């Protein structure tokens, strides 16, 4: 009992996820700043921002559904934190079971749907636009992402993340066999996290802040936390699926290598957001269905043929 | 799909200046837009009638925050034309130097804003960093970053000393390198091109019909530039090209402005090399003889037009300012139809609106 | 390949920026250098001023006021809260009595408190001449 509480609350549960989320956010912001030749924030900035939001007044426009507006961020937070418990950290996974990959993919979609609903219920014109856009974007990136993520699963012959990650000790990191799949997964992750260049649902110059335009105070703080933890889970997931070295390197090095890879992933995400301009929603749909899906299918075909 | 109206402005992350656009959309398509202006109307034309000519130099400087120098230049030239003053050559060169530096920093600012609107935050920061070096030179020479206070009636207020020449020279050299790099980046950036090419193109005839001036008109193939067509003194001796582009879409506007930066850098270099020695001002009488005059010059955004009527006192009887943004606002409703919502920032940025100028 | 090369352009700029120094400074901690001709609050050389009022006439923002009783009795007041730091007065004064300092008055909610009486010329001093 005490053990599961520890797993749930400390590691790899809430506390660990939060700390990682803050660190990743800070690192991302610092990197962005350095790309732009700025100094960048100090290490406690994400925490300070969170505290600031907590101390702010919480307003919603009249006509918004107060209950739903409070429930949606909490539901998303619950979903991403649950997902976080199932992702192995450097091979350590107390709650693993066969099929948890599917559960995680499902749980990571919850915030997107909540985001869409948040746009609809918060009675703002930009929120509605942003919500609609987030759904459109969801359909564009989710399918290639799913196909890409099933690549490692098919290759390993199991749907448990821990198994997939440990089997790479024998077969070698999957990123070597499925580079296209990995790139597609990164693109899908960017879309899922609504990061630039796929920040179409919250493009500032177009729809102000998208679904979250009308949110403020504690609710916005929770939303931001959700986004952070979603990033953490997504990055850990990709590292596990595509480049798990925990069985290959010496056990002492497993943890540093794991985190190094995660940090590298943030670097890749940051660089992508600095280098590409935001796409238009029709361009994204075109990219998603005409380029990403065929590529993902091709990759899957290759994986299946390799297995035969 | 249902039609919806979305308000853009007067406060919106897209706009740096207050302007209201009521945009009718259906899904992601924009059907049309209604424009409302006047949020920063300060009554400068009327105010000018209650101030004497010297005071008005400072007043016209405050019409615009980006092209402040060209406003005072045009005003001073108008008054000087009424007074019949012969100015020393050096004055013209200093004025032109500031004008060109202003054009460079204005275009760089614009480029940064375009990049920011389409999500290229890094390009935005890097262009503004380049722009900062020009602003530093201007500040070092004149003492002000935005309000340079270069002009006075009958001359300029500061002289270039021995440090300034080399400073401009080295900055121009450094900027040229930075600029070529930037050009390389922008010309080859596929996502930027994907967002700007073919967005809301307007034909040459449309431009002429709406009397649009400046880079926006030149990007549609209208060959108009006040520096060549109605040159103020040093420009007739300097060598530069008027850049035009036939397409008229957002990308050609980008192209024209980028090439203009190169021309302006070239001009700065020439001015610094050729600048003659001499006095920097002549005494101007306070009272201006009765008469009227029209003065035009090329601001960063196009032709700037000043009409000045004097009744012989030391206050102007009428001062009319037509800024280049004013006709450009005319094409806005036409541009804002049959595009995507995501194209609105590109269109707005492409025109490079200066609302403070237009509202005066 | 060509595509990659072009794409690398921005990546290269990114790496350059990452390896270079930051261009911004953390302001209050680092001193900023003011340019030579910086126009801050104005100061008056009392010796030179003769109370002609040219500066007041040319000030576009009513930043200066002159109360004049006679040729030798006058009071020149400066209102920093109204001043636009435009430099007109410096130029208008034929005796070069006004110059800009590189200081700005601190911000305040009470504009009255920062008014400076530049010169208060009284009768007695005049009799010394
Ligand atoms: S600097 Fe300008 S505004 Fe200030 S007192 Fe002098 S003339 Fe007036
Ligand atoms: S400062 Fe100069 S212009 Fe002003 S009153 Fe004194 S002498 Fe005249």
CSV table of N, CA, C and O in Angstrom, one decimal, chain A residues 112-219:
chain,number,residue,atom,x,y,z
A,112,UNK,N,-6.7,17.0,-25.5
A,112,UNK,CA,-7.0,17.6,-26.7
A,112,UNK,C,-8.5,17.8,-26.8
A,112,UNK,O,-9.1,18.8,-27.2
A,113,UNK,N,-9.2,16.7,-26.4
A,113,UNK,CA,-10.7,16.8,-26.5
A,113,UNK,C,-11.2,17.8,-25.4
A,113,UNK,O,-12.1,18.6,-25.7
A,114,UNK,N,-10.6,17.8,-24.2
A,114,UNK,CA,-11.0,18.7,-23.2
A,114,UNK,C,-10.7,20.1,-23.7
A,114,UNK,O,-11.5,21.1,-23.5
A,115,UNK,N,-9.6,20.3,-24.4
A,115,UNK,CA,-9.3,21.6,-25.0
A,115,UNK,C,-10.4,22.1,-25.9
A,115,UNK,O,-10.8,23.2,-25.9
A,116,UNK,N,-10.8,21.1,-26.8
A,116,UNK,CA,-11.9,21.5,-27.7
A,116,UNK,C,-13.1,21.9,-27.0
A,116,UNK,O,-13.7,22.9,-27.2
A,117,UNK,N,-13.5,21.1,-26.0
A,117,UNK,CA,-14.7,21.4,-25.2
A,117,UNK,C,-14.6,22.7,-24.5
A,117,UNK,O,-15.5,23.5,-24.4
A,118,UNK,N,-13.4,23.0,-23.9
A,118,UNK,CA,-13.1,24.2,-23.2
A,118,UNK,C,-13.4,25.4,-24.1
A,118,UNK,O,-13.9,26.5,-23.7
A,119,UNK,N,-13.0,25.3,-25.4
A,119,UNK,CA,-13.3,26.4,-26.3
A,119,UNK,C,-14.8,26.6,-26.5
A,119,UNK,O,-15.3,27.7,-26.6
A,120,UNK,N,-15.5,25.5,-26.6
A,120,UNK,CA,-17.0,25.6,-26.8
A,120,UNK,C,-17.7,26.2,-25.6
A,120,UNK,O,-18.6,27.0,-25.8
A,121,UNK,N,-17.3,25.8,-24.4
A,121,UNK,CA,-18.1,26.2,-23.3
A,121,UNK,C,-17.7,27.5,-22.7
A,121,UNK,O,-18.4,28.1,-21.9
A,122,UNK,N,-16.6,28.1,-23.1
A,122,UNK,CA,-16.2,29.3,-22.5
A,122,UNK,C,-16.7,30.6,-23.1
A,122,UNK,O,-16.3,31.7,-22.8
A,123,UNK,N,-17.6,30.4,-24.1
A,123,UNK,CA,-18.4,31.6,-24.6
A,123,UNK,C,-17.5,32.7,-25.1
A,123,UNK,O,-17.8,33.9,-24.8
A,124,UNK,N,-16.5,32.4,-25.8
A,124,UNK,CA,-15.7,33.5,-26.4
A,124,UNK,C,-15.6,33.2,-27.9
A,124,UNK,O,-15.5,32.0,-28.3
A,125,UNK,N,-15.5,34.2,-28.7
A,125,UNK,CA,-15.5,33.9,-30.2
A,125,UNK,C,-14.2,33.3,-30.6
A,125,UNK,O,-14.2,32.4,-31.4
A,126,UNK,N,-13.1,33.7,-30.0
A,126,UNK,CA,-11.8,33.2,-30.3
A,126,UNK,C,-11.7,31.7,-29.8
A,126,UNK,O,-11.0,30.9,-30.4
A,127,UNK,N,-12.4,31.5,-28.6
A,127,UNK,CA,-12.3,30.2,-28.0
A,127,UNK,C,-13.0,29.2,-29.0
A,127,UNK,O,-12.4,28.1,-29.2
A,128,UNK,N,-14.1,29.6,-29.5
A,128,UNK,CA,-14.8,28.6,-30.4
A,128,UNK,C,-13.9,28.3,-31.6
A,128,UNK,O,-13.8,27.2,-32.0
A,129,UNK,N,-13.3,29.4,-32.2
A,129,UNK,CA,-12.5,29.2,-33.3
A,129,UNK,C,-11.3,28.3,-33.0
A,129,UNK,O,-11.0,27.3,-33.7
A,130,UNK,N,-10.7,28.6,-31.8
A,130,UNK,CA,-9.5,27.8,-31.4
A,130,UNK,C,-9.9,26.3,-31.2
A,130,UNK,O,-9.2,25.4,-31.6
A,131,UNK,N,-11.1,26.1,-30.6
A,131,UNK,CA,-11.6,24.8,-30.3
A,131,UNK,C,-11.7,24.0,-31.6
A,131,UNK,O,-11.3,22.9,-31.7
A,132,UNK,N,-12.4,24.6,-32.5
A,132,UNK,CA,-12.6,24.0,-33.8
A,132,UNK,C,-11.3,23.6,-34.5
A,132,UNK,O,-11.2,22.5,-35.0
A,133,UNK,N,-10.4,24.6,-34.4
A,133,UNK,CA,-9.1,24.3,-35.0
A,133,UNK,C,-8.4,23.2,-34.4
A,133,UNK,O,-7.7,22.4,-35.0
A,134,UNK,N,-8.5,23.1,-33.0
A,134,UNK,CA,-7.8,22.0,-32.3
A,134,UNK,C,-8.3,20.6,-32.8
A,134,UNK,O,-7.6,19.7,-32.9
A,135,UNK,N,-9.6,20.6,-33.0
A,135,UNK,CA,-10.2,19.3,-33.5
A,135,UNK,C,-9.7,19.0,-34.9
A,135,UNK,O,-9.3,17.8,-35.2
A,136,UNK,N,-9.7,20.0,-35.8
A,136,UNK,CA,-9.2,19.8,-37.1
A,136,UNK,C,-7.8,19.3,-37.1
A,136,UNK,O,-7.4,18.4,-37.8
A,137,UNK,N,-7.0,19.9,-36.2
A,137,UNK,CA,-5.6,19.6,-36.1
A,137,UNK,C,-5.4,18.1,-35.6
A,137,UNK,O,-4.6,17.4,-36.1
A,138,UNK,N,-6.3,17.8,-34.6
A,138,UNK,CA,-6.3,16.5,-34.0
A,138,UNK,C,-6.4,15.4,-35.1
A,138,UNK,O,-5.7,14.4,-35.2
A,139,UNK,N,-7.4,15.6,-36.0
A,139,UNK,CA,-7.6,14.6,-37.1
A,139,UNK,C,-6.4,14.5,-38.0
A,139,UNK,O,-6.2,13.5,-38.7
A,140,UNK,N,-5.7,15.6,-38.2
A,140,UNK,CA,-4.5,15.6,-39.1
A,140,UNK,C,-3.3,14.9,-38.5
A,140,UNK,O,-2.7,14.2,-39.3
A,141,UNK,N,-3.0,15.1,-37.3
A,141,UNK,CA,-1.8,14.5,-36.8
A,141,UNK,C,-2.0,13.2,-36.1
A,141,UNK,O,-1.1,12.4,-36.0
A,142,UNK,N,-3.2,12.9,-35.6
A,142,UNK,CA,-3.4,11.7,-34.7
A,142,UNK,C,-3.2,10.4,-35.5
A,142,UNK,O,-2.6,9.5,-35.0
A,143,UNK,N,-3.8,10.4,-36.7
A,143,UNK,CA,-3.7,9.1,-37.5
A,143,UNK,C,-2.2,8.7,-37.8
A,143,UNK,O,-1.8,7.6,-37.5
A,144,UNK,N,-1.4,9.7,-38.4
A,144,UNK,CA,0.0,9.3,-38.6
A,144,UNK,C,0.7,8.9,-37.3
A,144,UNK,O,1.5,8.0,-37.3
A,145,UNK,N,0.3,9.7,-36.2
A,145,UNK,CA,1.0,9.4,-35.0
A,145,UNK,C,0.7,8.0,-34.5
A,145,UNK,O,1.6,7.2,-34.1
A,146,UNK,N,-0.6,7.6,-34.6
A,146,UNK,CA,-1.0,6.3,-34.2
A,146,UNK,C,-0.3,5.2,-35.0
A,146,UNK,O,0.3,4.2,-34.4
A,147,UNK,N,-0.3,5.4,-36.3
A,147,UNK,CA,0.3,4.4,-37.2
A,147,UNK,C,1.8,4.3,-36.9
A,147,UNK,O,2.4,3.2,-36.8
A,148,UNK,N,2.4,5.5,-36.6
A,148,UNK,CA,3.9,5.5,-36.4
A,148,UNK,C,4.2,4.8,-35.1
A,148,UNK,O,5.1,4.0,-35.0
A,149,UNK,N,3.3,5.0,-34.0
A,149,UNK,CA,3.6,4.4,-32.7
A,149,UNK,C,3.4,2.9,-32.7
A,149,UNK,O,3.9,2.2,-31.9
A,150,UNK,N,2.5,2.5,-33.6
A,150,UNK,CA,2.3,1.0,-33.7
A,150,UNK,C,3.5,0.3,-34.3
A,150,UNK,O,3.6,-0.9,-34.1
A,151,UNK,N,4.4,1.1,-35.0
A,151,UNK,CA,5.6,0.5,-35.5
A,151,UNK,C,6.4,-0.3,-34.5
A,151,UNK,O,6.6,-1.5,-34.7
A,152,UNK,N,6.9,0.4,-33.5
A,152,UNK,CA,7.7,-0.3,-32.5
A,152,UNK,C,6.9,-1.5,-31.8
A,152,UNK,O,7.5,-2.6,-31.6
A,153,UNK,N,5.6,-1.3,-31.6
A,153,UNK,CA,4.8,-2.3,-31.0
A,153,UNK,C,4.8,-3.6,-31.9
A,153,UNK,O,5.0,-4.7,-31.4
A,154,UNK,N,4.6,-3.4,-33.2
A,154,UNK,CA,4.6,-4.5,-34.1
A,154,UNK,C,5.9,-5.2,-34.2
A,154,UNK,O,6.0,-6.4,-34.2
A,155,UNK,N,7.0,-4.3,-34.2
A,155,UNK,CA,8.3,-4.9,-34.3
A,155,UNK,C,8.6,-5.7,-33.0
A,155,UNK,O,9.2,-6.8,-33.2
A,156,UNK,N,8.2,-5.2,-31.9
A,156,UNK,CA,8.5,-6.0,-30.7
A,156,UNK,C,7.5,-7.1,-30.4
A,156,UNK,O,7.8,-8.0,-29.6
A,157,UNK,N,6.4,-7.0,-31.1
A,157,UNK,CA,5.4,-8.0,-30.9
A,157,UNK,C,4.7,-7.9,-29.6
A,157,UNK,O,4.1,-8.9,-29.1
A,158,UNK,N,4.6,-6.8,-29.0
A,158,UNK,CA,3.9,-6.6,-27.7
A,158,UNK,C,3.4,-5.2,-27.7
A,158,UNK,O,3.9,-4.3,-28.3
A,159,UNK,N,2.3,-4.9,-26.8
A,159,UNK,CA,1.8,-3.6,-26.7
A,159,UNK,C,2.1,-3.0,-25.3
A,159,UNK,O,1.5,-2.1,-24.8
A,160,UNK,N,3.1,-3.7,-24.6
A,160,UNK,CA,3.5,-3.1,-23.3
A,160,UNK,C,4.8,-2.3,-23.5
A,160,UNK,O,5.7,-2.8,-24.2
A,161,UNK,N,4.7,-1.1,-23.0
A,161,UNK,CA,5.9,-0.2,-23.3
A,161,UNK,C,7.1,-0.8,-22.7
A,161,UNK,O,8.2,-0.7,-23.2
A,162,UNK,N,7.0,-1.4,-21.5
A,162,UNK,CA,8.2,-1.9,-20.8
A,162,UNK,C,8.8,-3.0,-21.6
A,162,UNK,O,10.0,-3.0,-21.8
A,163,UNK,N,8.0,-3.9,-22.2
A,163,UNK,CA,8.5,-5.0,-23.0
A,163,UNK,C,9.2,-4.4,-24.2
A,163,UNK,O,10.3,-4.8,-24.6
A,164,UNK,N,8.5,-3.4,-24.9
A,164,UNK,CA,9.1,-2.8,-26.1
A,164,UNK,C,10.4,-2.2,-25.8
A,164,UNK,O,11.4,-2.4,-26.5
A,165,UNK,N,10.5,-1.5,-24.6
A,165,UNK,CA,11.8,-0.9,-24.3
A,165,UNK,C,12.8,-1.9,-23.9
A,165,UNK,O,14.0,-1.7,-24.2
A,166,UNK,N,12.4,-3.0,-23.3
A,166,UNK,CA,13.5,-3.9,-22.9
A,166,UNK,C,13.9,-4.8,-24.0
A,166,UNK,O,15.1,-5.2,-24.1
A,167,UNK,N,13.0,-5.0,-25.0
A,167,UNK,CA,13.4,-5.9,-26.1
A,167,UNK,C,14.4,-5.2,-27.0
A,167,UNK,O,15.2,-5.9,-27.8
A,168,UNK,N,14.5,-3.9,-26.9
A,168,UNK,CA,15.5,-3.1,-27.7
A,168,UNK,C,16.9,-3.5,-27.2
A,168,UNK,O,17.9,-3.2,-27.9
A,169,UNK,N,17.1,-4.0,-26.0
A,169,UNK,CA,18.4,-4.4,-25.5
A,169,UNK,C,19.0,-5.5,-26.5
A,169,UNK,O,20.2,-5.6,-26.7
A,170,UNK,N,18.0,-6.4,-27.0
A,170,UNK,CA,18.5,-7.4,-27.9
A,170,UNK,C,18.6,-6.9,-29.3
A,170,UNK,O,19.5,-7.2,-30.1
A,171,UNK,N,17.5,-6.2,-29.7
A,171,UNK,CA,17.4,-5.8,-31.2
A,171,UNK,C,18.1,-4.5,-31.5
A,171,UNK,O,18.3,-4.2,-32.7
A,172,UNK,N,18.5,-3.8,-30.5
A,172,UNK,CA,19.0,-2.4,-30.8
A,172,UNK,C,17.9,-1.4,-30.8
A,172,UNK,O,16.7,-1.7,-31.0
A,173,UNK,N,18.3,-0.2,-30.6
A,173,UNK,CA,17.2,0.9,-30.5
A,173,UNK,C,16.5,1.0,-31.8
A,173,UNK,O,17.0,0.9,-32.9
A,174,UNK,N,15.1,1.1,-31.7
A,174,UNK,CA,14.3,1.0,-32.9
A,174,UNK,C,14.5,2.2,-33.8
A,174,UNK,O,14.1,2.1,-35.0
A,175,UNK,N,15.0,3.3,-33.3
A,175,UNK,CA,15.1,4.5,-34.1
A,175,UNK,C,16.0,4.2,-35.3
A,175,UNK,O,15.9,4.7,-36.4
A,176,UNK,N,16.9,3.2,-35.1
A,176,UNK,CA,17.8,2.8,-36.2
A,176,UNK,C,17.0,2.1,-37.4
A,176,UNK,O,17.4,2.2,-38.5
A,177,UNK,N,16.0,1.3,-37.0
A,177,UNK,CA,15.2,0.6,-38.0
A,177,UNK,C,14.1,1.4,-38.5
A,177,UNK,O,13.6,1.2,-39.6
A,178,UNK,N,13.6,2.4,-37.7
A,178,UNK,CA,12.4,3.1,-38.1
A,178,UNK,C,12.6,4.6,-38.0
A,178,UNK,O,11.9,5.3,-37.3
A,179,UNK,N,13.6,5.1,-38.8
A,179,UNK,CA,13.9,6.6,-38.7
A,179,UNK,C,12.6,7.4,-39.1
A,179,UNK,O,12.3,8.4,-38.5
A,180,UNK,N,12.0,6.9,-40.2
A,180,UNK,CA,10.8,7.7,-40.6
A,180,UNK,C,9.7,7.7,-39.6
A,180,UNK,O,9.1,8.7,-39.3
A,181,UNK,N,9.5,6.5,-39.0
A,181,UNK,CA,8.5,6.4,-38.0
A,181,UNK,C,8.8,7.4,-36.8
A,181,UNK,O,7.9,8.0,-36.3
A,182,UNK,N,10.1,7.5,-36.5
A,182,UNK,CA,10.5,8.3,-35.4
A,182,UNK,C,10.2,9.8,-35.7
A,182,UNK,O,9.6,10.5,-34.9
A,183,UNK,N,10.5,10.2,-36.9
A,183,UNK,CA,10.3,11.6,-37.3
A,183,UNK,C,8.8,11.9,-37.3
A,183,UNK,O,8.3,12.9,-36.8
A,184,UNK,N,8.0,10.9,-37.8
A,184,UNK,CA,6.6,11.1,-37.8
A,184,UNK,C,6.0,11.2,-36.4
A,184,UNK,O,5.2,12.1,-36.1
A,185,UNK,N,6.6,10.4,-35.5
A,185,UNK,CA,6.1,10.5,-34.1
A,185,UNK,C,6.5,11.8,-33.5
A,185,UNK,O,5.7,12.4,-32.8
A,186,UNK,N,7.6,12.4,-33.9
A,186,UNK,CA,8.0,13.7,-33.3
A,186,UNK,C,7.0,14.7,-33.9
A,186,UNK,O,6.5,15.6,-33.1
A,187,UNK,N,6.7,14.7,-35.2
A,187,UNK,CA,5.8,15.6,-35.8
A,187,UNK,C,4.4,15.5,-35.1
A,187,UNK,O,3.8,16.5,-34.7
A,188,UNK,N,4.0,14.2,-34.8
A,188,UNK,CA,2.7,14.0,-34.2
A,188,UNK,C,2.8,14.6,-32.8
A,188,UNK,O,1.8,15.2,-32.3
A,189,UNK,N,3.9,14.4,-32.1
A,189,UNK,CA,4.0,14.9,-30.7
A,189,UNK,C,3.9,16.5,-30.7
A,189,UNK,O,3.2,17.1,-29.9
A,190,UNK,N,4.6,17.1,-31.7
A,190,UNK,CA,4.5,18.6,-31.8
A,190,UNK,C,3.0,19.0,-32.0
A,190,UNK,O,2.5,19.9,-31.3
A,191,UNK,N,2.3,18.2,-32.8
A,191,UNK,CA,0.9,18.6,-33.0
A,191,UNK,C,0.1,18.3,-31.8
A,191,UNK,O,-0.8,19.1,-31.4
A,192,UNK,N,0.4,17.3,-31.0
A,192,UNK,CA,-0.3,17.0,-29.8
A,192,UNK,C,-0.1,18.1,-28.8
A,192,UNK,O,-1.0,18.5,-28.1
A,193,UNK,N,1.1,18.5,-28.7
A,193,UNK,CA,1.5,19.5,-27.6
A,193,UNK,C,1.1,20.9,-28.1
A,193,UNK,O,1.3,21.8,-27.4
A,194,UNK,N,0.6,21.0,-29.3
A,194,UNK,CA,0.3,22.3,-29.9
A,194,UNK,C,1.4,23.3,-29.8
A,194,UNK,O,1.3,24.5,-29.4
A,195,UNK,N,2.6,22.8,-30.1
A,195,UNK,CA,3.8,23.6,-30.1
A,195,UNK,C,4.0,24.2,-31.4
A,195,UNK,O,3.6,23.6,-32.4
A,196,UNK,N,4.6,25.4,-31.5
A,196,UNK,CA,5.0,25.9,-32.8
A,196,UNK,C,5.9,24.9,-33.5
A,196,UNK,O,6.7,24.3,-32.8
A,197,UNK,N,5.8,24.6,-34.8
A,197,UNK,CA,5.0,25.3,-35.8
A,197,UNK,C,3.6,24.7,-35.9
A,197,UNK,O,2.9,25.2,-36.8
A,198,UNK,N,3.2,23.8,-35.1
A,198,UNK,CA,1.8,23.3,-35.2
A,198,UNK,C,1.0,23.9,-34.1
A,198,UNK,O,0.1,23.2,-33.5
A,199,UNK,N,1.2,25.2,-33.8
A,199,UNK,CA,0.4,25.8,-32.7
A,199,UNK,C,-0.8,26.5,-33.3
A,199,UNK,O,-1.3,27.5,-32.9
A,200,UNK,N,-1.4,25.9,-34.4
A,200,UNK,CA,-2.5,26.5,-35.1
A,200,UNK,C,-3.7,26.8,-34.2
A,200,UNK,O,-4.3,27.9,-34.3
A,201,UNK,N,-4.1,25.9,-33.2
A,201,UNK,CA,-5.2,26.2,-32.4
A,201,UNK,C,-5.0,27.4,-31.5
A,201,UNK,O,-6.0,27.9,-30.9
A,202,UNK,N,-3.8,27.7,-31.2
A,202,UNK,CA,-3.6,28.9,-30.3
A,202,UNK,C,-2.7,29.9,-30.9
A,202,UNK,O,-2.0,30.6,-30.2
A,203,UNK,N,-2.7,30.0,-32.2
A,203,UNK,CA,-1.9,31.0,-32.9
A,203,UNK,C,-2.3,32.4,-32.4
A,203,UNK,O,-3.4,32.8,-32.6
A,204,UNK,N,-1.3,33.1,-31.9
A,204,UNK,CA,-1.6,34.3,-31.2
A,204,UNK,C,-2.1,35.4,-32.2
A,204,UNK,O,-3.0,36.1,-31.9
A,205,UNK,N,-1.5,35.5,-33.3
A,205,UNK,CA,-1.9,36.5,-34.2
A,205,UNK,C,-3.2,36.2,-35.0
A,205,UNK,O,-3.7,37.1,-35.7
A,206,UNK,N,-3.7,35.0,-34.8
A,206,UNK,CA,-4.9,34.7,-35.5
A,206,UNK,C,-6.1,34.6,-34.6
A,206,UNK,O,-7.1,35.2,-34.7
A,207,UNK,N,-6.0,33.7,-33.5
A,207,UNK,CA,-7.1,33.5,-32.6
A,207,UNK,C,-6.8,33.8,-31.2
A,207,UNK,O,-7.3,33.2,-30.3
A,208,UNK,N,-5.9,34.8,-31.0
A,208,UNK,CA,-5.5,35.3,-29.7
A,208,UNK,C,-4.9,34.1,-28.9
A,208,UNK,O,-3.7,33.9,-29.0
A,209,UNK,N,-5.6,33.4,-28.0
A,209,UNK,CA,-5.0,32.3,-27.3
A,209,UNK,C,-5.8,31.0,-27.5
A,209,UNK,O,-5.7,30.1,-26.7
A,210,UNK,N,-6.6,31.0,-28.6
A,210,UNK,CA,-7.4,29.8,-28.9
A,210,UNK,C,-8.4,29.5,-27.8
A,210,UNK,O,-9.0,30.4,-27.2
A,211,UNK,N,-8.6,28.2,-27.5
A,211,UNK,CA,-9.6,27.8,-26.5
A,211,UNK,C,-9.4,28.5,-25.1
A,211,UNK,O,-10.4,28.6,-24.4
A,212,UNK,N,-8.2,28.7,-24.8
A,212,UNK,CA,-7.9,29.2,-23.4
A,212,UNK,C,-8.0,30.7,-23.3
A,212,UNK,O,-7.6,31.3,-22.3
A,213,UNK,N,-8.5,31.4,-24.3
A,213,UNK,CA,-8.5,32.9,-24.3
A,213,UNK,C,-9.2,33.4,-23.1
A,213,UNK,O,-8.8,34.4,-22.4
A,214,UNK,N,-10.3,32.7,-22.7
A,214,UNK,CA,-11.1,33.3,-21.6
A,214,UNK,C,-10.7,32.7,-20.2
A,214,UNK,O,-11.3,33.1,-19.2
A,215,UNK,N,-9.8,31.8,-20.2
A,215,UNK,CA,-9.4,31.2,-18.9
A,215,UNK,C,-8.3,32.1,-18.3
A,215,UNK,O,-7.6,32.8,-18.9
A,216,UNK,N,-8.3,32.0,-16.9
A,216,UNK,CA,-7.3,32.8,-16.2
A,216,UNK,C,-7.1,32.2,-14.8
A,216,UNK,O,-7.8,31.3,-14.5
A,217,UNK,N,-6.2,32.8,-14.1
A,217,UNK,CA,-6.0,32.4,-12.7
A,217,UNK,C,-5.7,30.9,-12.6
A,217,UNK,O,-4.9,30.3,-13.3
A,218,UNK,N,-6.3,30.3,-11.6
A,218,UNK,CA,-6.0,28.9,-11.2
A,218,UNK,C,-6.2,28.0,-12.4
A,218,UNK,O,-5.4,27.0,-12.7
A,219,UNK,N,-7.3,28.2,-13.1
A,219,UNK,CA,-7.7,27.3,-14.2
A,219,UNK,C,-6.6,27.3,-15.3
A,219,UNK,O,-6.2,26.3,-15.8
